Amino acid sequence: MVKICCIGAGYVGGPTMAVIAYKCPNIEVVVVDISVPRISAWNSDRLPIYEPGLDDVVKHCRGKNLFFSTDVEKHVFEADIVFVSVNTPTKTSGLGAGKAADLTYWESAARMIADVSKSDKIVVEKSTVPVKTAEAIEKILTHNSKGINYQILSNPEFLAEGTAIQDLFNPDRVLIGGRETPEGYKSVKALKDVYSHWVSEDRILTTNLWSAELSKLAANAFLAQRISSVNAMSALCEATGADVSQVAYAVGTDSRIGPKFLNASVGFGGSCFQKDILNLVYICECNGLPEVAEYWKQVIKINDYQKSRFVNRMVSSMFNTIANKKVSILGFAFKKDTGDTRETPAIDVCQGLLGDKAQLSIYDPQVMEDQIQRDLSMNKFDWDHPLHLQPMSPTTKKKVHCVWDTYEATKDAHAVCILTEWDEFKKLDFQRIYDNMQKPAYVFDGRNVVDANKLREIGFIVYSIGKPLDAWLNDIPVVA
Ligand code: NAD
Ligand code: UDX
């Protein structure tokens, strides 16, 4: 029986390994992590992450050929293939701070593999890493090899949260990069054999190591760029009376462009896009390509602009003061069908509103109060450093209330602000919400989920991203 061990039981390690175990009953898969609470949760009835379909997959194989353990060294020692799926956050200090990837967690995992191994191993980069990381890892492993043969592969993960199980069951492609040597080809074939259990041959792409590493950063940059492109258009739509959904549809029906990832929004969030683009920018700068670096930086600048534009629109619409006004925030996760709040645009929007002294009442069906309070007290980039717990700011705590019911969140509020496209927000009783709000009652829809015309009939003043403006909002200049 082939034995797989995956270091890192997070959003990627957990679901990917659960699906490998599900699809390959002849393979034993152990997911290990240094975090005791995370592993306990994976072994419990309440998994540490919310992901549609994940519970069933885990329940089906846990205890049979899928195991979760904190005994990292034992399982690495026993494995034939070791996946490394640890976090690769943005550096918060030192050289490249605010841009470069922090490979501390990666390097410590690699050193541990070198320490405990007594047999040949294939080491698979699952984490998203800067191009050429495999070379550094190879050096760490071979300099401590004690005669053991290591083959390093790059097998970046393309799943999106909220649809992870679907993406893993039916991936657009699986990408495997390896050394172009006989041993390299052999190890690529070994990993290919794992995926071949359920992915057709034509969807398993093999490349050299550097192409695989760079393709992951490139794919995320391209996806984020589409969102920034449509968001840039949304500002122009608001200024001209065009409707961004109609523009996106018209543009996306061109088969060369395609319809996906053209939804205008309050801005993209999530643990990957910003981090990976910053990383790409840093790599370009290090390779003497400042023009290319500048080009990709714009994607993030437009995303930041979109978030601050949204906050400014809210404040200026409400007579330029929201001090002590109750604002109801619906949705805090970075997208629907996940409880993940990493880099969610809700953090910037809420911090912007708190900066103008609003009182926030926040509802999200999957995010706990503790998480929200911590997110709103944290410094930029700190979220991806798991051992780093920021003290919570008492002022933030007093100004932010989290509730478990939309109608309570919106009661007596001056404004409702939708920041995540949860399906349940489309079905709300907006007449009831309106009746219990202060007047004028505003809805600021950062995800274009509500029917603005229906809400206007009820009496709301509605702002939808990139849509023709209410007469009320039309005359108010917004400073970005
Ligand atoms: P995560 O923070 O959810 O999980 C990482 C886990 O690694 C943590 O539980 C941490 O405790 C553990 N860890 C860190 N160092 C360790 C060590 N030395 N030994 C054992 N465990 C260790 O991160 P994630 O979202 O799963 O992302 C992991 C990687 O995958 C990142 O590089 C990310 O960029 C990439 N990625 C993420 C996504 C996504 O949607 N989240 C998608 C594709 C790729
Ligand atoms: C992304 C990539 O899609 C995935 O391939 C990679 O492996 C990890 O990073 P993820 O961040 O989980 O996945 O979700 P994604 O669906 O890409 O959404 C990212 C952000 O963009 C979310 O905040 C989402 O709301 C936003 N978005 C997405 C838009 O604003 N408009 C769109 O049209 C699509």
XYZ file of C-alpha atoms and ligand atoms in Angstrom:
558
model
C 0.000 0.000 0.000
C 1.355 3.441 -0.971
C 1.538 5.753 2.036
C 0.920 9.472 1.727
C 1.522 12.001 4.472
C 0.421 15.616 4.139
C 2.003 18.264 6.365
C -0.593 20.980 7.010
C -4.244 20.226 7.792
C -5.673 23.526 6.563
C -8.098 24.607 3.841
C -5.974 22.858 1.214
C -4.373 19.918 3.048
C -7.630 18.709 4.633
C -9.947 18.656 1.595
C -7.317 17.549 -0.973
C -6.183 14.624 1.117
C -9.759 13.641 2.000
C -10.538 13.457 -1.724
C -7.380 11.458 -2.502
C -8.335 8.982 0.258
C -11.921 8.835 -1.030
C -10.874 8.175 -4.614
C -7.937 5.865 -3.831
C -9.009 3.231 -1.274
C -5.687 1.436 -1.849
C -3.689 4.420 -0.550
C -3.258 5.299 3.138
C -3.407 9.042 3.705
C -2.382 10.720 6.961
C -2.782 14.488 7.388
C -0.542 15.920 10.099
C -0.342 19.331 11.719
C 1.375 20.999 14.649
C -1.962 22.531 15.678
C -3.589 20.259 18.256
C -7.040 21.953 18.116
C -7.097 21.683 14.315
C -6.321 17.965 14.342
C -8.836 17.346 17.149
C -11.468 19.116 15.068
C -10.641 16.998 12.000
C -11.178 13.935 14.211
C -14.486 15.251 15.579
C -18.018 15.752 14.243
C -17.371 19.465 13.742
C -14.638 19.826 11.140
C -12.379 22.888 11.451
C -13.529 24.304 8.103
C -16.944 24.690 6.520
C -16.969 23.423 2.968
C -20.032 21.973 1.208
C -19.688 18.190 0.729
C -16.579 17.871 2.890
C -18.294 16.176 5.854
C -19.524 13.273 3.729
C -16.136 12.691 2.117
C -14.323 12.737 5.471
C -16.891 10.513 7.182
C -16.640 8.012 4.343
C -12.885 7.382 4.767
C -11.809 8.603 8.203
C -10.463 5.711 10.263
C -10.238 3.492 7.129
C -7.568 4.987 4.896
C -7.710 8.623 6.061
C -6.198 9.706 9.371
C -5.489 13.010 11.088
C -2.626 13.190 13.556
C -0.285 15.515 15.426
C 2.449 12.902 15.328
C 4.104 14.678 12.419
C 7.469 12.933 12.546
C 6.161 9.359 12.756
C 3.950 9.743 9.678
C 6.553 11.585 7.623
C 9.003 8.792 8.478
C 6.553 6.142 7.237
C 5.413 7.910 4.048
C 6.449 7.283 0.439
C 5.006 10.593 -0.750
C 5.039 13.688 1.488
C 2.829 16.613 0.498
C 3.714 19.946 2.055
C 0.647 22.147 2.381
C 1.677 24.598 5.064
C 0.846 28.294 4.994
C 3.129 30.590 2.967
C 2.088 34.044 4.208
C 3.330 37.465 3.208
C 6.392 38.530 5.217
C 5.533 41.069 7.881
C 9.077 42.212 8.637
C 12.610 42.220 7.257
C 13.685 41.948 3.635
C 10.670 41.982 1.312
C 8.214 42.797 4.129
C 4.677 43.332 2.812
C 5.440 41.517 -0.437
C 7.693 38.459 -0.329
C 6.415 35.049 0.759
C 7.459 34.013 4.256
C 8.860 30.529 3.823
C 9.556 29.935 7.533
C 6.838 27.275 7.850
C 7.890 25.648 4.597
C 11.550 25.511 5.565
C 10.875 24.089 9.005
C 8.735 21.369 7.390
C 11.556 20.586 4.932
C 14.152 20.392 7.705
C 11.922 18.098 9.685
C 11.534 15.788 6.653
C 15.331 15.687 6.338
C 15.701 14.928 10.062
C 13.279 12.037 10.332
C 13.517 10.288 6.962
C 15.203 6.910 6.643
C 13.869 5.950 3.188
C 13.597 7.552 -0.273
C 10.740 10.017 -0.616
C 8.848 12.085 -3.117
C 8.270 15.531 -1.618
C 5.384 17.420 -3.199
C 4.976 21.191 -2.986
C 1.241 21.696 -2.525
C 1.568 25.146 -0.975
C 1.756 28.110 -3.323
C 5.405 29.135 -3.342
C 7.684 31.554 -5.167
C 9.148 30.172 -8.380
C 12.414 28.326 -7.669
C 11.399 27.294 -4.130
C 11.860 23.669 -5.137
C 15.546 24.400 -5.658
C 15.903 25.728 -2.105
C 14.034 22.753 -0.677
C 16.164 20.375 -2.717
C 19.277 21.966 -1.203
C 17.977 21.590 2.349
C 17.059 17.955 1.752
C 20.142 16.876 -0.175
C 22.577 18.597 2.211
C 21.069 16.583 5.048
C 20.273 13.473 3.027
C 22.276 10.670 4.737
C 22.176 8.826 1.387
C 18.423 9.140 0.972
C 17.070 10.044 -2.454
C 14.520 12.867 -2.539
C 12.542 13.886 -5.601
C 10.818 17.244 -5.408
C 7.617 17.826 -7.355
C 5.496 20.927 -7.713
C 1.777 20.130 -7.661
C 0.013 23.442 -7.019
C -3.608 23.380 -5.928
C -6.276 25.245 -7.890
C -9.336 24.597 -5.706
C -11.496 27.543 -4.710
C -13.069 27.657 -1.269
C -16.801 27.058 -1.159
C -16.519 24.707 -4.143
C -13.420 22.798 -3.034
C -14.925 19.309 -3.152
C -16.495 19.862 -6.558
C -13.193 21.353 -7.834
C -11.199 18.416 -6.481
C -13.602 15.776 -7.840
C -13.645 17.357 -11.267
C -10.582 19.564 -11.727
C -10.023 21.600 -14.900
C -6.493 20.267 -14.697
C -3.951 18.764 -12.327
C -0.499 20.226 -12.768
C 2.655 18.297 -11.918
C 6.102 19.784 -12.369
C 9.260 17.748 -11.947
C 12.943 17.515 -12.792
C 13.642 16.528 -16.378
C 15.765 13.538 -15.372
C 14.965 9.783 -15.343
C 14.311 9.915 -11.558
C 12.261 13.089 -12.026
C 10.069 11.470 -14.701
C 9.627 8.392 -12.502
C 8.358 10.435 -9.571
C 6.053 12.495 -11.810
C 4.616 9.195 -13.016
C 4.120 8.016 -9.411
C 2.098 11.129 -8.548
C 0.230 10.931 -11.841
C -0.806 7.391 -10.904
C -2.459 8.749 -7.756
C -4.561 11.321 -9.641
C -5.298 8.865 -12.475
C -7.648 7.069 -10.074
C -10.257 9.704 -11.007
C -8.796 12.371 -13.309
C -8.553 11.628 -17.032
C -5.114 11.544 -18.603
C -5.675 14.638 -20.767
C -6.329 16.745 -17.673
C -3.068 15.844 -15.971
C -0.466 18.304 -17.227
C 3.209 17.725 -16.670
C 5.815 20.472 -16.926
C 9.192 21.381 -15.571
C 9.360 22.480 -11.923
C 9.595 26.204 -12.550
C 6.676 26.291 -14.988
C 4.448 24.526 -12.463
C 5.429 26.876 -9.650
C 4.975 29.976 -11.783
C 1.709 28.786 -13.367
C 0.031 28.864 -9.973
C 1.006 32.471 -9.305
C 0.093 33.371 -12.888
C -3.356 31.731 -12.698
C -4.260 33.614 -9.527
C -2.935 36.874 -10.958
C -5.007 36.429 -14.144
C -8.169 35.630 -12.162
C -7.726 38.595 -9.823
C -6.960 40.811 -12.803
C -10.347 40.007 -14.336
C -12.079 41.081 -11.136
C -10.085 44.295 -10.953
C -10.873 44.939 -14.616
C -14.606 44.595 -14.097
C -14.424 46.566 -10.846
C -12.597 49.379 -12.626
C -15.441 49.350 -15.179
C -17.994 49.453 -12.351
C -16.709 52.875 -11.289
C -17.043 54.118 -14.853
C -20.540 52.608 -15.121
C -21.648 54.532 -12.036
C -20.259 57.734 -13.520
C -21.948 57.260 -16.892
C -25.226 55.426 -16.249
C -24.083 52.153 -17.828
C -24.875 48.914 -15.961
C -21.850 46.770 -15.126
C -23.802 43.485 -15.303
C -24.890 44.303 -18.840
C -21.364 45.361 -19.797
C -19.859 42.202 -18.243
C -22.396 40.039 -20.056
C -21.745 41.725 -23.370
C -17.990 41.441 -22.911
C -18.111 37.859 -21.597
C -20.115 36.479 -24.515
C -17.010 36.976 -26.655
C -15.708 33.412 -26.628
C -12.152 34.724 -26.437
C -12.972 36.393 -23.136
C -15.568 34.065 -21.566
C -18.167 34.810 -18.897
C -16.492 33.701 -15.651
C -14.974 35.922 -12.967
C -16.603 39.068 -14.280
C -18.868 39.783 -11.307
C -18.274 43.291 -10.043
C -17.993 43.355 -6.265
C -16.819 45.356 -3.292
C -13.422 43.778 -3.995
C -11.831 40.362 -4.007
C -10.702 38.762 -0.773
C -9.429 35.391 0.360
C -6.101 34.094 1.475
C -4.632 33.746 -2.015
C -5.129 36.542 -4.524
C -3.460 39.465 -2.784
C -0.720 37.350 -1.224
C 0.147 35.625 -4.482
C 0.172 38.828 -6.543
C 2.398 40.566 -3.985
C 4.677 37.583 -4.204
C 4.689 37.799 -8.012
C 5.466 41.524 -7.807
C 8.384 40.820 -5.493
C 9.762 38.102 -7.776
C 9.562 40.502 -10.758
C 11.398 43.188 -8.794
C 14.084 40.708 -7.740
C 14.517 39.698 -11.367
C 15.009 43.297 -12.503
C 11.569 43.648 -14.093
C 10.086 46.782 -12.455
C 7.631 47.445 -15.337
C 6.163 43.950 -15.005
C 5.993 44.367 -11.213
C 4.183 47.705 -11.618
C 1.696 46.147 -14.023
C 0.571 43.494 -11.513
C 0.583 45.950 -8.607
C -2.284 47.790 -10.302
C -4.552 44.777 -9.772
C -4.208 45.221 -6.017
C -4.420 49.009 -6.198
C -7.781 48.812 -7.994
C -8.973 46.298 -5.407
C -8.043 48.672 -2.569
C -9.633 51.543 -4.471
C -12.863 49.574 -4.850
C -13.096 48.939 -1.100
C -12.408 52.547 -0.111
C -14.730 53.810 -2.856
C -17.488 51.694 -1.328
C -16.927 53.077 2.179
C -16.748 56.654 0.868
C -19.955 56.148 -1.079
C -21.675 54.986 2.118
C -20.442 57.853 4.259
C -21.111 60.574 1.686
C -24.624 59.239 1.001
C -25.483 59.406 4.693
C -24.884 63.169 4.995
C -21.133 62.681 5.446
C -21.512 61.419 8.983
C -22.120 57.930 10.286
C -20.896 58.630 13.823
C -22.944 56.521 16.262
C -25.278 55.391 13.496
C -26.063 51.687 13.505
C -24.904 50.036 10.297
C -25.922 46.446 9.705
C -23.293 44.312 8.001
C -24.688 41.243 6.259
C -21.943 38.766 5.487
C -18.376 38.798 6.713
C -16.793 35.767 4.969
C -14.762 36.548 1.837
C -17.274 34.695 -0.350
C -20.349 32.552 0.171
C -20.249 28.915 1.339
C -17.176 29.362 3.506
C -16.516 30.552 7.043
C -13.094 31.840 5.961
C -12.462 35.528 6.645
C -8.843 35.796 5.525
C -8.399 39.109 3.639
C -12.168 39.446 3.354
C -13.142 42.881 1.986
C -15.503 43.056 4.986
C -12.483 43.784 7.194
C -11.507 46.907 5.241
C -15.078 48.091 4.872
C -15.828 47.585 8.590
C -12.568 49.231 9.617
C -13.391 52.165 7.321
C -16.833 52.525 8.887
C -15.408 52.208 12.396
C -12.915 54.916 11.459
C -15.953 57.144 10.908
C -17.305 56.028 14.304
C -20.229 53.888 13.133
C -21.785 51.213 15.361
C -21.694 47.873 13.552
C -24.101 44.985 13.908
C -22.690 42.049 11.977
C -24.372 38.848 10.836
C -22.717 36.004 8.935
C -24.136 32.468 8.927
C -20.709 30.832 9.239
C -18.377 33.237 11.031
C -18.128 33.317 14.844
C -18.036 36.559 16.842
C -14.612 35.803 18.217
C -13.196 35.578 14.692
C -14.807 38.857 13.616
C -13.565 40.735 16.675
C -10.061 39.408 16.140
C -10.093 40.248 12.419
C -11.137 43.810 13.105
C -8.355 44.275 15.656
C -5.570 42.796 13.548
C -2.797 44.441 11.584
C -2.371 43.847 7.845
C -0.860 40.432 6.970
C -0.938 39.162 10.591
C -3.852 36.799 9.932
C -1.769 34.164 8.160
C 0.668 33.697 11.025
C -1.166 31.118 13.124
C 0.733 31.543 16.384
C 0.298 35.271 16.316
C -2.708 36.304 18.362
C -3.308 40.019 18.505
C -4.821 41.491 21.664
C -8.301 42.715 20.821
C -8.871 46.436 20.851
C -11.458 47.339 23.535
C -12.782 50.241 21.419
C -13.411 47.952 18.463
C -15.153 45.437 20.735
C -17.553 48.048 22.058
C -18.464 49.335 18.596
C -19.009 45.910 17.037
C -21.885 43.587 17.865
C -22.311 40.221 16.260
C -25.747 38.670 16.115
C -27.199 35.426 14.817
C -30.202 36.847 13.039
C -30.509 39.202 10.084
C -33.619 40.913 11.402
C -31.938 41.666 14.713
C -28.853 42.928 12.874
C -30.933 45.330 10.794
C -33.346 46.536 13.533
C -33.043 50.310 14.074
C -30.164 50.479 11.597
C -29.665 53.434 9.288
C -28.066 51.290 6.620
C -27.748 47.675 5.524
C -24.491 46.768 3.888
C -24.183 43.429 2.051
C -20.612 42.174 1.890
C -20.972 38.445 1.134
C -23.276 36.952 -1.505
C -24.893 34.337 0.797
C -27.973 32.892 -0.983
C -30.161 33.579 2.063
C -29.754 37.344 1.563
C -31.709 37.086 -1.708
C -34.712 35.703 0.165
C -34.936 38.249 2.989
C -38.202 39.993 3.832
C -37.025 43.497 2.963
C -40.408 45.057 3.771
C -40.020 43.820 7.363
C -36.434 45.073 7.448
C -37.471 48.481 6.090
C -40.293 48.833 8.616
C -37.850 48.358 11.505
C -35.092 50.658 10.243
C -34.363 54.370 10.744
C -35.345 56.559 7.779
C -34.062 57.302 5.252
C -33.175 53.597 5.040
C -30.232 52.670 2.854
C -29.040 49.425 1.297
C -25.447 49.289 0.049
C -25.098 46.095 -1.935
C -21.438 45.161 -2.342
C -22.292 41.929 -4.173
C -25.217 42.887 -6.371
C -27.491 40.268 -4.817
C -30.683 42.241 -4.172
C -33.301 43.376 -6.647
C -32.642 47.108 -6.375
C -35.882 48.129 -8.121
C -38.046 46.102 -5.733
C -36.231 47.613 -2.766
C -36.711 51.112 -4.159
C -40.453 50.411 -4.424
C -40.442 49.598 -0.690
C -38.757 52.933 0.002
C -35.060 52.093 0.352
C -32.288 54.195 -1.118
C -30.205 51.554 -2.868
C -26.615 51.567 -4.018
C -25.529 48.578 -6.134
C -21.966 48.321 -7.417
C -21.641 49.546 -10.989
C -25.375 50.153 -11.516
C -27.148 53.372 -12.463
C -27.407 55.485 -9.318
C -30.492 56.515 -7.353
C -31.350 60.182 -7.896
C -30.538 60.618 -4.179
C -26.951 59.430 -4.700
C -26.436 60.958 -8.116
C -25.707 64.470 -6.976
C -23.326 63.507 -4.183
C -19.658 63.584 -5.174
C -17.555 60.713 -3.820
C -13.892 61.211 -3.091
C -11.967 57.955 -3.598
P -3.874 27.059 6.370
O -3.297 28.121 7.201
O -5.357 26.795 6.420
O -3.167 25.665 6.729
C -1.807 25.508 6.909
C -1.572 24.570 8.075
O -0.183 24.240 8.126
C -1.908 25.163 9.453
O -2.892 24.361 10.077
C -0.578 25.137 10.217
O -0.736 24.826 11.584
C 0.165 24.038 9.487
N 1.616 24.098 9.645
C 2.440 25.173 9.484
N 3.720 24.816 9.661
C 3.716 23.495 9.955
C 4.743 22.546 10.225
N 6.043 22.891 10.200
N 4.383 21.260 10.493
C 3.073 20.901 10.499
N 2.075 21.747 10.233
C 2.379 23.026 9.949
O -3.448 27.334 4.862
P -4.184 26.869 3.514
O -5.275 27.827 3.157
O -4.491 25.416 3.587
O -3.030 27.124 2.460
C -1.886 26.295 2.414
C -1.114 26.614 1.152
O -1.925 26.327 0.004
C -0.710 28.076 1.016
O 0.548 28.128 0.398
C -1.771 28.659 0.098
O -1.281 29.750 -0.635
C -2.047 27.491 -0.827
N -3.397 27.472 -1.420
C -4.490 27.837 -0.698
C -5.753 27.780 -1.274
C -6.988 28.156 -0.495
O -8.040 28.269 -1.090
N -6.924 28.351 0.802
C -5.898 27.324 -2.580
C -4.756 26.957 -3.289
C -3.507 27.033 -2.704
C -8.817 31.434 -5.567
C -8.716 30.772 -6.950
O -9.975 30.875 -7.613
C -8.316 29.314 -6.799
O -8.130 28.735 -8.075
C -7.012 29.249 -6.021
O -6.643 27.894 -5.843
C -7.161 29.932 -4.676
O -7.594 31.291 -4.871
P -10.631 31.444 -3.636
O -9.880 32.622 -3.165
O -10.911 30.337 -2.680
O -9.871 30.780 -4.876
O -12.055 31.912 -4.217
P -12.494 32.660 -5.571
O -13.741 32.042 -6.028
O -11.404 32.743 -6.532
O -12.845 34.138 -5.047
C -11.850 35.026 -4.608
C -12.474 36.385 -4.332
O -12.871 37.029 -5.536
C -13.729 36.327 -3.467
O -13.727 37.395 -2.545
C -14.849 36.482 -4.468
O -16.029 36.998 -3.897
C -14.220 37.453 -5.445
N -14.826 37.402 -6.796
C -14.775 36.262 -7.529
C -15.397 38.562 -7.334
O -15.430 39.612 -6.684
N -15.924 38.497 -8.602
C -15.892 37.368 -9.361
O -16.375 37.404 -10.503
C -15.294 36.215 -8.799
